[in-house]
Amino acid sequence: IKTRRRDGTEMVLSYAISEITIKDERLLTCIFRDITNEQQASARFKTLFQRSGQPTLLFSDGGLIDCNQAAIKLFGAEVRGKLLGLRIEDLAVREMNGVRLVDEVDKVRQIARERGACRIDWAALTLDGREVPLEITMTPIYLDNAEAMLFTCSDITERQRYEDGLRQARDAAEAAAKAKSRFLAVMSHELRTPMTGILGMVELLEETSLPAVQQRQVGILN
């Protein structure tokens, strides 16, 4: 309920009523709790949640309970209702790098509980069948005294393309270096064998009686 304090400021109270019997007399007890700050924090969270440019999804044990407009666009849903109730595994590819993502969910959730958050690479499956590589930060939060898991997503398609380009450039450079080494090894062998014979013949030629001009030419050749 909403009420006011004596100084006129607004206040939100949560209350619980229970019935007790004392000496055959039925009484009601009412316990009030000031939840003004909680309500304000919840309102701020909802505002940030909806206005965030990053795709953000909120899961409970029963499935997706909320998501923002950026998430609706990312997963190819026209309206939020098409995503609500879906489980985490419904929005992920079956396997990534030989690992079943469904099997990793519980592990990552436990790490997030222990550390306060956990970041992983993920491969999302949109409603229209596209696969989108994502970096996901999982953060456990509590709503109405129940645990929920906040998913903040970043599309890493361009990052993966850049990394693939770097790997291809590295592989090409390594292949070129190996080809150069093989070429030099082959050329060294192909040149050394005939050159040894040529040098031997020049030395033999120098030992013969040659005119001065020819002797000088053989020396130059050597």
mmCIF file of C-alpha atoms in Angstrom:
data_model
loop_
_atom_site.group_PDB
_atom_site.id
_atom_site.type_symbol
_atom_site.label_atom_id
_atom_site.label_comp_id
_atom_site.label_asym_id
_atom_site.label_seq_id
_atom_site.Cartn_x
_atom_site.Cartn_y
_atom_site.Cartn_z
ATOM 1 C CA ILE A 1 0.000 0.000 0.000
ATOM 2 C CA LYS A 2 1.011 3.622 -0.551
ATOM 3 C CA THR A 3 0.822 6.004 2.354
ATOM 4 C CA ARG A 4 2.611 9.041 3.798
ATOM 5 C CA ARG A 5 4.913 9.644 6.692
ATOM 6 C CA ARG A 6 4.226 12.356 9.249
ATOM 7 C CA ASP A 7 6.492 14.734 7.346
ATOM 8 C CA GLY A 8 4.368 14.254 4.232
ATOM 9 C CA THR A 9 6.817 12.156 2.202
ATOM 10 C CA GLU A 10 5.384 9.183 0.329
ATOM 11 C CA MET A 11 6.030 5.680 1.587
ATOM 12 C CA VAL A 12 5.278 2.198 0.282
ATOM 13 C CA LEU A 13 4.506 -0.496 2.829
ATOM 14 C CA SER A 14 4.237 -4.237 2.570
ATOM 15 C CA TYR A 15 2.090 -5.895 5.196
ATOM 16 C CA ALA A 16 1.152 -9.378 6.281
ATOM 17 C CA ILE A 17 -1.949 -10.184 8.341
ATOM 18 C CA SER A 18 -2.384 -13.352 10.362
ATOM 19 C CA GLU A 19 -5.020 -14.572 12.791
ATOM 20 C CA ILE A 20 -4.221 -15.804 16.284
ATOM 21 C CA THR A 21 -6.368 -16.965 19.198
ATOM 22 C CA ILE A 22 -5.531 -16.000 22.765
ATOM 23 C CA LYS A 23 -7.807 -17.323 25.525
ATOM 24 C CA ASP A 24 -10.588 -18.020 23.053
ATOM 25 C CA GLU A 25 -10.290 -14.478 21.693
ATOM 26 C CA ARG A 26 -9.606 -14.151 17.967
ATOM 27 C CA LEU A 27 -7.068 -11.470 17.181
ATOM 28 C CA LEU A 28 -5.391 -10.221 14.034
ATOM 29 C CA THR A 29 -1.742 -9.295 13.889
ATOM 30 C CA CYS A 30 -0.427 -7.036 11.154
ATOM 31 C CA ILE A 31 3.287 -6.705 10.371
ATOM 32 C CA PHE A 32 4.344 -3.759 8.230
ATOM 33 C CA ARG A 33 7.598 -3.392 6.333
ATOM 34 C CA ASP A 34 8.855 -0.250 4.586
ATOM 35 C CA ILE A 35 9.711 -1.234 0.999
ATOM 36 C CA THR A 36 10.019 2.283 -0.417
ATOM 37 C CA ASN A 37 13.703 1.898 -1.290
ATOM 38 C CA GLU A 38 13.106 -1.528 -2.816
ATOM 39 C CA GLN A 39 10.302 -0.147 -4.978
ATOM 40 C CA GLN A 40 12.451 2.754 -6.135
ATOM 41 C CA ALA A 41 15.372 0.438 -6.922
ATOM 42 C CA SER A 42 13.034 -1.876 -8.837
ATOM 43 C CA ALA A 43 11.694 1.066 -10.857
ATOM 44 C CA ARG A 44 15.223 2.263 -11.669
ATOM 45 C CA PHE A 45 16.226 -1.258 -12.704
ATOM 46 C CA LYS A 46 13.194 -1.600 -14.960
ATOM 47 C CA THR A 47 13.952 1.752 -16.615
ATOM 48 C CA LEU A 48 17.589 0.811 -17.253
ATOM 49 C CA PHE A 49 16.535 -2.653 -18.374
ATOM 50 C CA GLN A 50 14.098 -1.400 -20.991
ATOM 51 C CA ARG A 51 16.194 1.495 -22.279
ATOM 52 C CA SER A 52 19.480 -0.374 -22.542
ATOM 53 C CA GLY A 53 20.849 -0.627 -26.065
ATOM 54 C CA GLN A 54 22.298 -4.049 -25.240
ATOM 55 C CA PRO A 55 20.042 -7.085 -25.632
ATOM 56 C CA THR A 56 19.047 -8.051 -22.090
ATOM 57 C CA LEU A 57 16.951 -11.029 -21.007
ATOM 58 C CA LEU A 58 15.665 -12.115 -17.610
ATOM 59 C CA PHE A 59 15.207 -15.824 -16.911
ATOM 60 C CA SER A 60 13.670 -17.656 -13.984
ATOM 61 C CA ASP A 61 13.444 -21.402 -13.476
ATOM 62 C CA GLY A 62 10.259 -21.381 -15.542
ATOM 63 C CA GLY A 63 11.824 -19.657 -18.562
ATOM 64 C CA LEU A 64 12.103 -16.121 -19.913
ATOM 65 C CA ILE A 65 10.077 -13.649 -17.863
ATOM 66 C CA ASP A 66 11.153 -10.391 -19.509
ATOM 67 C CA CYS A 67 13.409 -8.882 -22.160
ATOM 68 C CA ASN A 68 14.051 -5.472 -23.654
ATOM 69 C CA GLN A 69 13.484 -4.169 -27.168
ATOM 70 C CA ALA A 70 17.095 -4.823 -28.203
ATOM 71 C CA ALA A 71 16.689 -8.511 -27.322
ATOM 72 C CA ILE A 72 13.437 -8.725 -29.288
ATOM 73 C CA LYS A 73 15.253 -7.393 -32.347
ATOM 74 C CA LEU A 74 18.285 -9.656 -31.861
ATOM 75 C CA PHE A 75 16.222 -12.836 -31.702
ATOM 76 C CA GLY A 76 13.981 -11.904 -34.607
ATOM 77 C CA ALA A 77 10.774 -11.678 -32.592
ATOM 78 C CA GLU A 78 8.149 -9.135 -33.582
ATOM 79 C CA VAL A 79 6.785 -8.823 -30.049
ATOM 80 C CA ARG A 80 7.971 -9.731 -26.556
ATOM 81 C CA GLY A 81 5.259 -12.349 -26.199
ATOM 82 C CA LYS A 82 6.935 -14.635 -28.738
ATOM 83 C CA LEU A 83 9.973 -14.930 -26.441
ATOM 84 C CA LEU A 84 8.328 -15.079 -23.014
ATOM 85 C CA GLY A 85 8.349 -18.541 -21.476
ATOM 86 C CA LEU A 86 11.154 -19.849 -23.676
ATOM 87 C CA ARG A 87 14.009 -21.592 -21.881
ATOM 88 C CA ILE A 88 17.681 -20.771 -22.278
ATOM 89 C CA GLU A 89 18.251 -23.897 -24.344
ATOM 90 C CA ASP A 90 15.439 -22.854 -26.718
ATOM 91 C CA LEU A 91 17.522 -19.830 -27.729
ATOM 92 C CA ALA A 92 20.867 -21.593 -28.194
ATOM 93 C CA VAL A 93 22.363 -23.832 -30.865
ATOM 94 C CA ARG A 94 22.703 -27.443 -29.863
ATOM 95 C CA GLU A 95 26.504 -27.552 -29.965
ATOM 96 C CA MET A 96 29.414 -25.111 -30.215
ATOM 97 C CA ASN A 97 32.982 -26.348 -30.742
ATOM 98 C CA GLY A 98 31.847 -29.866 -29.891
ATOM 99 C CA VAL A 99 30.275 -28.828 -26.554
ATOM 100 C CA ARG A 100 26.544 -29.105 -25.872
ATOM 101 C CA LEU A 101 25.567 -25.665 -24.651
ATOM 102 C CA VAL A 102 22.652 -27.035 -22.644
ATOM 103 C CA ASP A 103 25.112 -29.032 -20.525
ATOM 104 C CA GLU A 104 27.097 -25.861 -19.813
ATOM 105 C CA VAL A 105 24.160 -23.803 -18.520
ATOM 106 C CA ASP A 106 24.111 -25.260 -14.997
ATOM 107 C CA LYS A 107 27.909 -24.972 -14.680
ATOM 108 C CA VAL A 108 27.910 -21.342 -15.769
ATOM 109 C CA ARG A 109 24.931 -20.539 -13.533
ATOM 110 C CA GLN A 110 26.796 -21.939 -10.514
ATOM 111 C CA ILE A 111 29.931 -19.934 -11.361
ATOM 112 C CA ALA A 112 27.790 -16.798 -11.666
ATOM 113 C CA ARG A 113 26.330 -17.445 -8.205
ATOM 114 C CA GLU A 114 29.782 -17.868 -6.693
ATOM 115 C CA ARG A 115 31.450 -14.907 -8.423
ATOM 116 C CA GLY A 116 28.493 -12.572 -8.819
ATOM 117 C CA ALA A 117 28.681 -12.788 -12.628
ATOM 118 C CA CYS A 118 30.105 -14.995 -15.367
ATOM 119 C CA ARG A 119 30.995 -14.148 -18.968
ATOM 120 C CA ILE A 120 30.961 -16.758 -21.735
ATOM 121 C CA ASP A 121 30.913 -17.038 -25.514
ATOM 122 C CA TRP A 122 27.565 -18.301 -26.729
ATOM 123 C CA ALA A 123 25.916 -19.197 -30.028
ATOM 124 C CA ALA A 124 22.321 -18.012 -30.060
ATOM 125 C CA LEU A 125 19.600 -19.421 -32.297
ATOM 126 C CA THR A 126 17.066 -16.811 -33.375
ATOM 127 C CA LEU A 127 13.396 -17.487 -34.005
ATOM 128 C CA ASP A 128 13.989 -17.230 -37.773
ATOM 129 C CA GLY A 129 16.762 -19.866 -37.651
ATOM 130 C CA ARG A 130 19.869 -17.658 -37.733
ATOM 131 C CA GLU A 131 22.933 -18.446 -35.626
ATOM 132 C CA VAL A 132 24.428 -15.393 -33.913
ATOM 133 C CA PRO A 133 27.707 -15.544 -31.953
ATOM 134 C CA LEU A 134 27.302 -13.714 -28.651
ATOM 135 C CA GLU A 135 29.297 -12.826 -25.593
ATOM 136 C CA ILE A 136 26.938 -13.214 -22.639
ATOM 137 C CA THR A 137 27.292 -11.953 -19.090
ATOM 138 C CA MET A 138 25.131 -13.921 -16.651
ATOM 139 C CA THR A 139 24.288 -12.137 -13.397
ATOM 140 C CA PRO A 140 22.098 -13.650 -10.658
ATOM 141 C CA ILE A 141 19.565 -11.231 -9.152
ATOM 142 C CA TYR A 142 16.602 -11.576 -6.801
ATOM 143 C CA LEU A 143 13.077 -10.499 -7.684
ATOM 144 C CA ASP A 144 10.316 -10.898 -5.097
ATOM 145 C CA ASN A 145 12.660 -13.064 -3.026
ATOM 146 C CA ALA A 146 13.154 -15.475 -5.931
ATOM 147 C CA GLU A 147 16.359 -15.940 -7.902
ATOM 148 C CA ALA A 148 16.460 -14.874 -11.532
ATOM 149 C CA MET A 149 19.309 -14.783 -14.034
ATOM 150 C CA LEU A 150 20.039 -11.636 -16.016
ATOM 151 C CA PHE A 151 21.574 -12.198 -19.463
ATOM 152 C CA THR A 152 23.365 -9.247 -21.079
ATOM 153 C CA CYS A 153 24.350 -9.990 -24.688
ATOM 154 C CA SER A 154 26.923 -8.537 -27.076
ATOM 155 C CA ASP A 155 26.984 -9.530 -30.747
ATOM 156 C CA ILE A 156 30.564 -10.614 -31.513
ATOM 157 C CA THR A 157 30.089 -11.419 -35.213
ATOM 158 C CA GLU A 158 32.513 -8.691 -36.316
ATOM 159 C CA ARG A 159 35.023 -9.660 -33.644
ATOM 160 C CA GLN A 160 34.987 -13.251 -34.831
ATOM 161 C CA ARG A 161 35.449 -12.146 -38.448
ATOM 162 C CA TYR A 162 38.444 -10.047 -37.387
ATOM 163 C CA GLU A 163 39.927 -12.949 -35.403
ATOM 164 C CA ASP A 164 39.343 -15.318 -38.340
ATOM 165 C CA GLY A 165 41.127 -12.827 -40.607
ATOM 166 C CA LEU A 166 44.087 -12.697 -38.232
ATOM 167 C CA ARG A 167 44.259 -16.495 -38.107
ATOM 168 C CA GLN A 168 44.156 -16.723 -41.905
ATOM 169 C CA ALA A 169 46.890 -14.083 -42.206
ATOM 170 C CA ARG A 170 49.024 -15.957 -39.652
ATOM 171 C CA ASP A 171 48.485 -19.278 -41.445
ATOM 172 C CA ALA A 172 49.385 -17.663 -44.798
ATOM 173 C CA ALA A 173 52.563 -16.137 -43.329
ATOM 174 C CA GLU A 174 53.590 -19.463 -41.814
ATOM 175 C CA ALA A 175 52.897 -21.251 -45.113
ATOM 176 C CA ALA A 176 54.976 -18.658 -47.009
ATOM 177 C CA ALA A 177 57.863 -19.062 -44.541
ATOM 178 C CA LYS A 178 57.770 -22.848 -44.940
ATOM 179 C CA ALA A 179 57.646 -22.526 -48.741
ATOM 180 C CA LYS A 180 60.626 -20.160 -48.684
ATOM 181 C CA SER A 181 62.613 -22.565 -46.512
ATOM 182 C CA ARG A 182 61.799 -25.475 -48.817
ATOM 183 C CA PHE A 183 62.717 -23.384 -51.871
ATOM 184 C CA LEU A 184 66.081 -22.355 -50.409
ATOM 185 C CA ALA A 185 66.840 -25.924 -49.386
ATOM 186 C CA VAL A 186 66.063 -27.249 -52.870
ATOM 187 C CA MET A 187 67.924 -24.437 -54.648
ATOM 188 C CA SER A 188 70.944 -24.850 -52.395
ATOM 189 C CA HIS A 189 71.105 -28.521 -53.327
ATOM 190 C CA GLU A 190 70.428 -27.910 -57.034
ATOM 191 C CA LEU A 191 73.146 -25.239 -57.252
ATOM 192 C CA ARG A 192 75.787 -26.830 -55.063
ATOM 193 C CA THR A 193 76.004 -30.113 -56.994
ATOM 194 C CA PRO A 194 76.792 -28.690 -60.488
ATOM 195 C CA MET A 195 78.829 -25.808 -59.040
ATOM 196 C CA THR A 196 81.164 -28.286 -57.343
ATOM 197 C CA GLY A 197 81.891 -29.862 -60.714
ATOM 198 C CA ILE A 198 82.452 -26.468 -62.360
ATOM 199 C CA LEU A 199 84.879 -25.327 -59.654
ATOM 200 C CA GLY A 200 86.796 -28.618 -59.954
ATOM 201 C CA MET A 201 87.155 -28.209 -63.692
ATOM 202 C CA VAL A 202 88.342 -24.574 -63.291
ATOM 203 C CA GLU A 203 91.024 -25.697 -60.818
ATOM 204 C CA LEU A 204 92.167 -28.394 -63.231
ATOM 205 C CA LEU A 205 92.198 -25.866 -66.065
ATOM 206 C CA GLU A 206 94.408 -23.520 -64.021
ATOM 207 C CA GLU A 207 97.032 -26.262 -63.719
ATOM 208 C CA THR A 208 97.406 -26.553 -67.505
ATOM 209 C CA SER A 209 99.736 -24.484 -69.681
ATOM 210 C CA LEU A 210 97.661 -21.565 -70.896
ATOM 211 C CA PRO A 211 98.584 -18.292 -72.556
ATOM 212 C CA ALA A 212 98.688 -15.333 -70.153
ATOM 213 C CA VAL A 213 95.350 -13.916 -71.358
ATOM 214 C CA GLN A 214 93.547 -17.240 -70.900
ATOM 215 C CA GLN A 215 95.234 -17.775 -67.513
ATOM 216 C CA ARG A 216 93.859 -14.413 -66.349
ATOM 217 C CA GLN A 217 90.370 -15.273 -67.621
ATOM 218 C CA VAL A 218 90.420 -18.620 -65.798
ATOM 219 C CA GLY A 219 91.446 -16.794 -62.620
ATOM 220 C CA ILE A 220 88.514 -14.411 -63.018
ATOM 221 C CA LEU A 221 86.212 -17.372 -63.611
ATOM 222 C CA ASN A 222 87.478 -19.086 -60.470
#
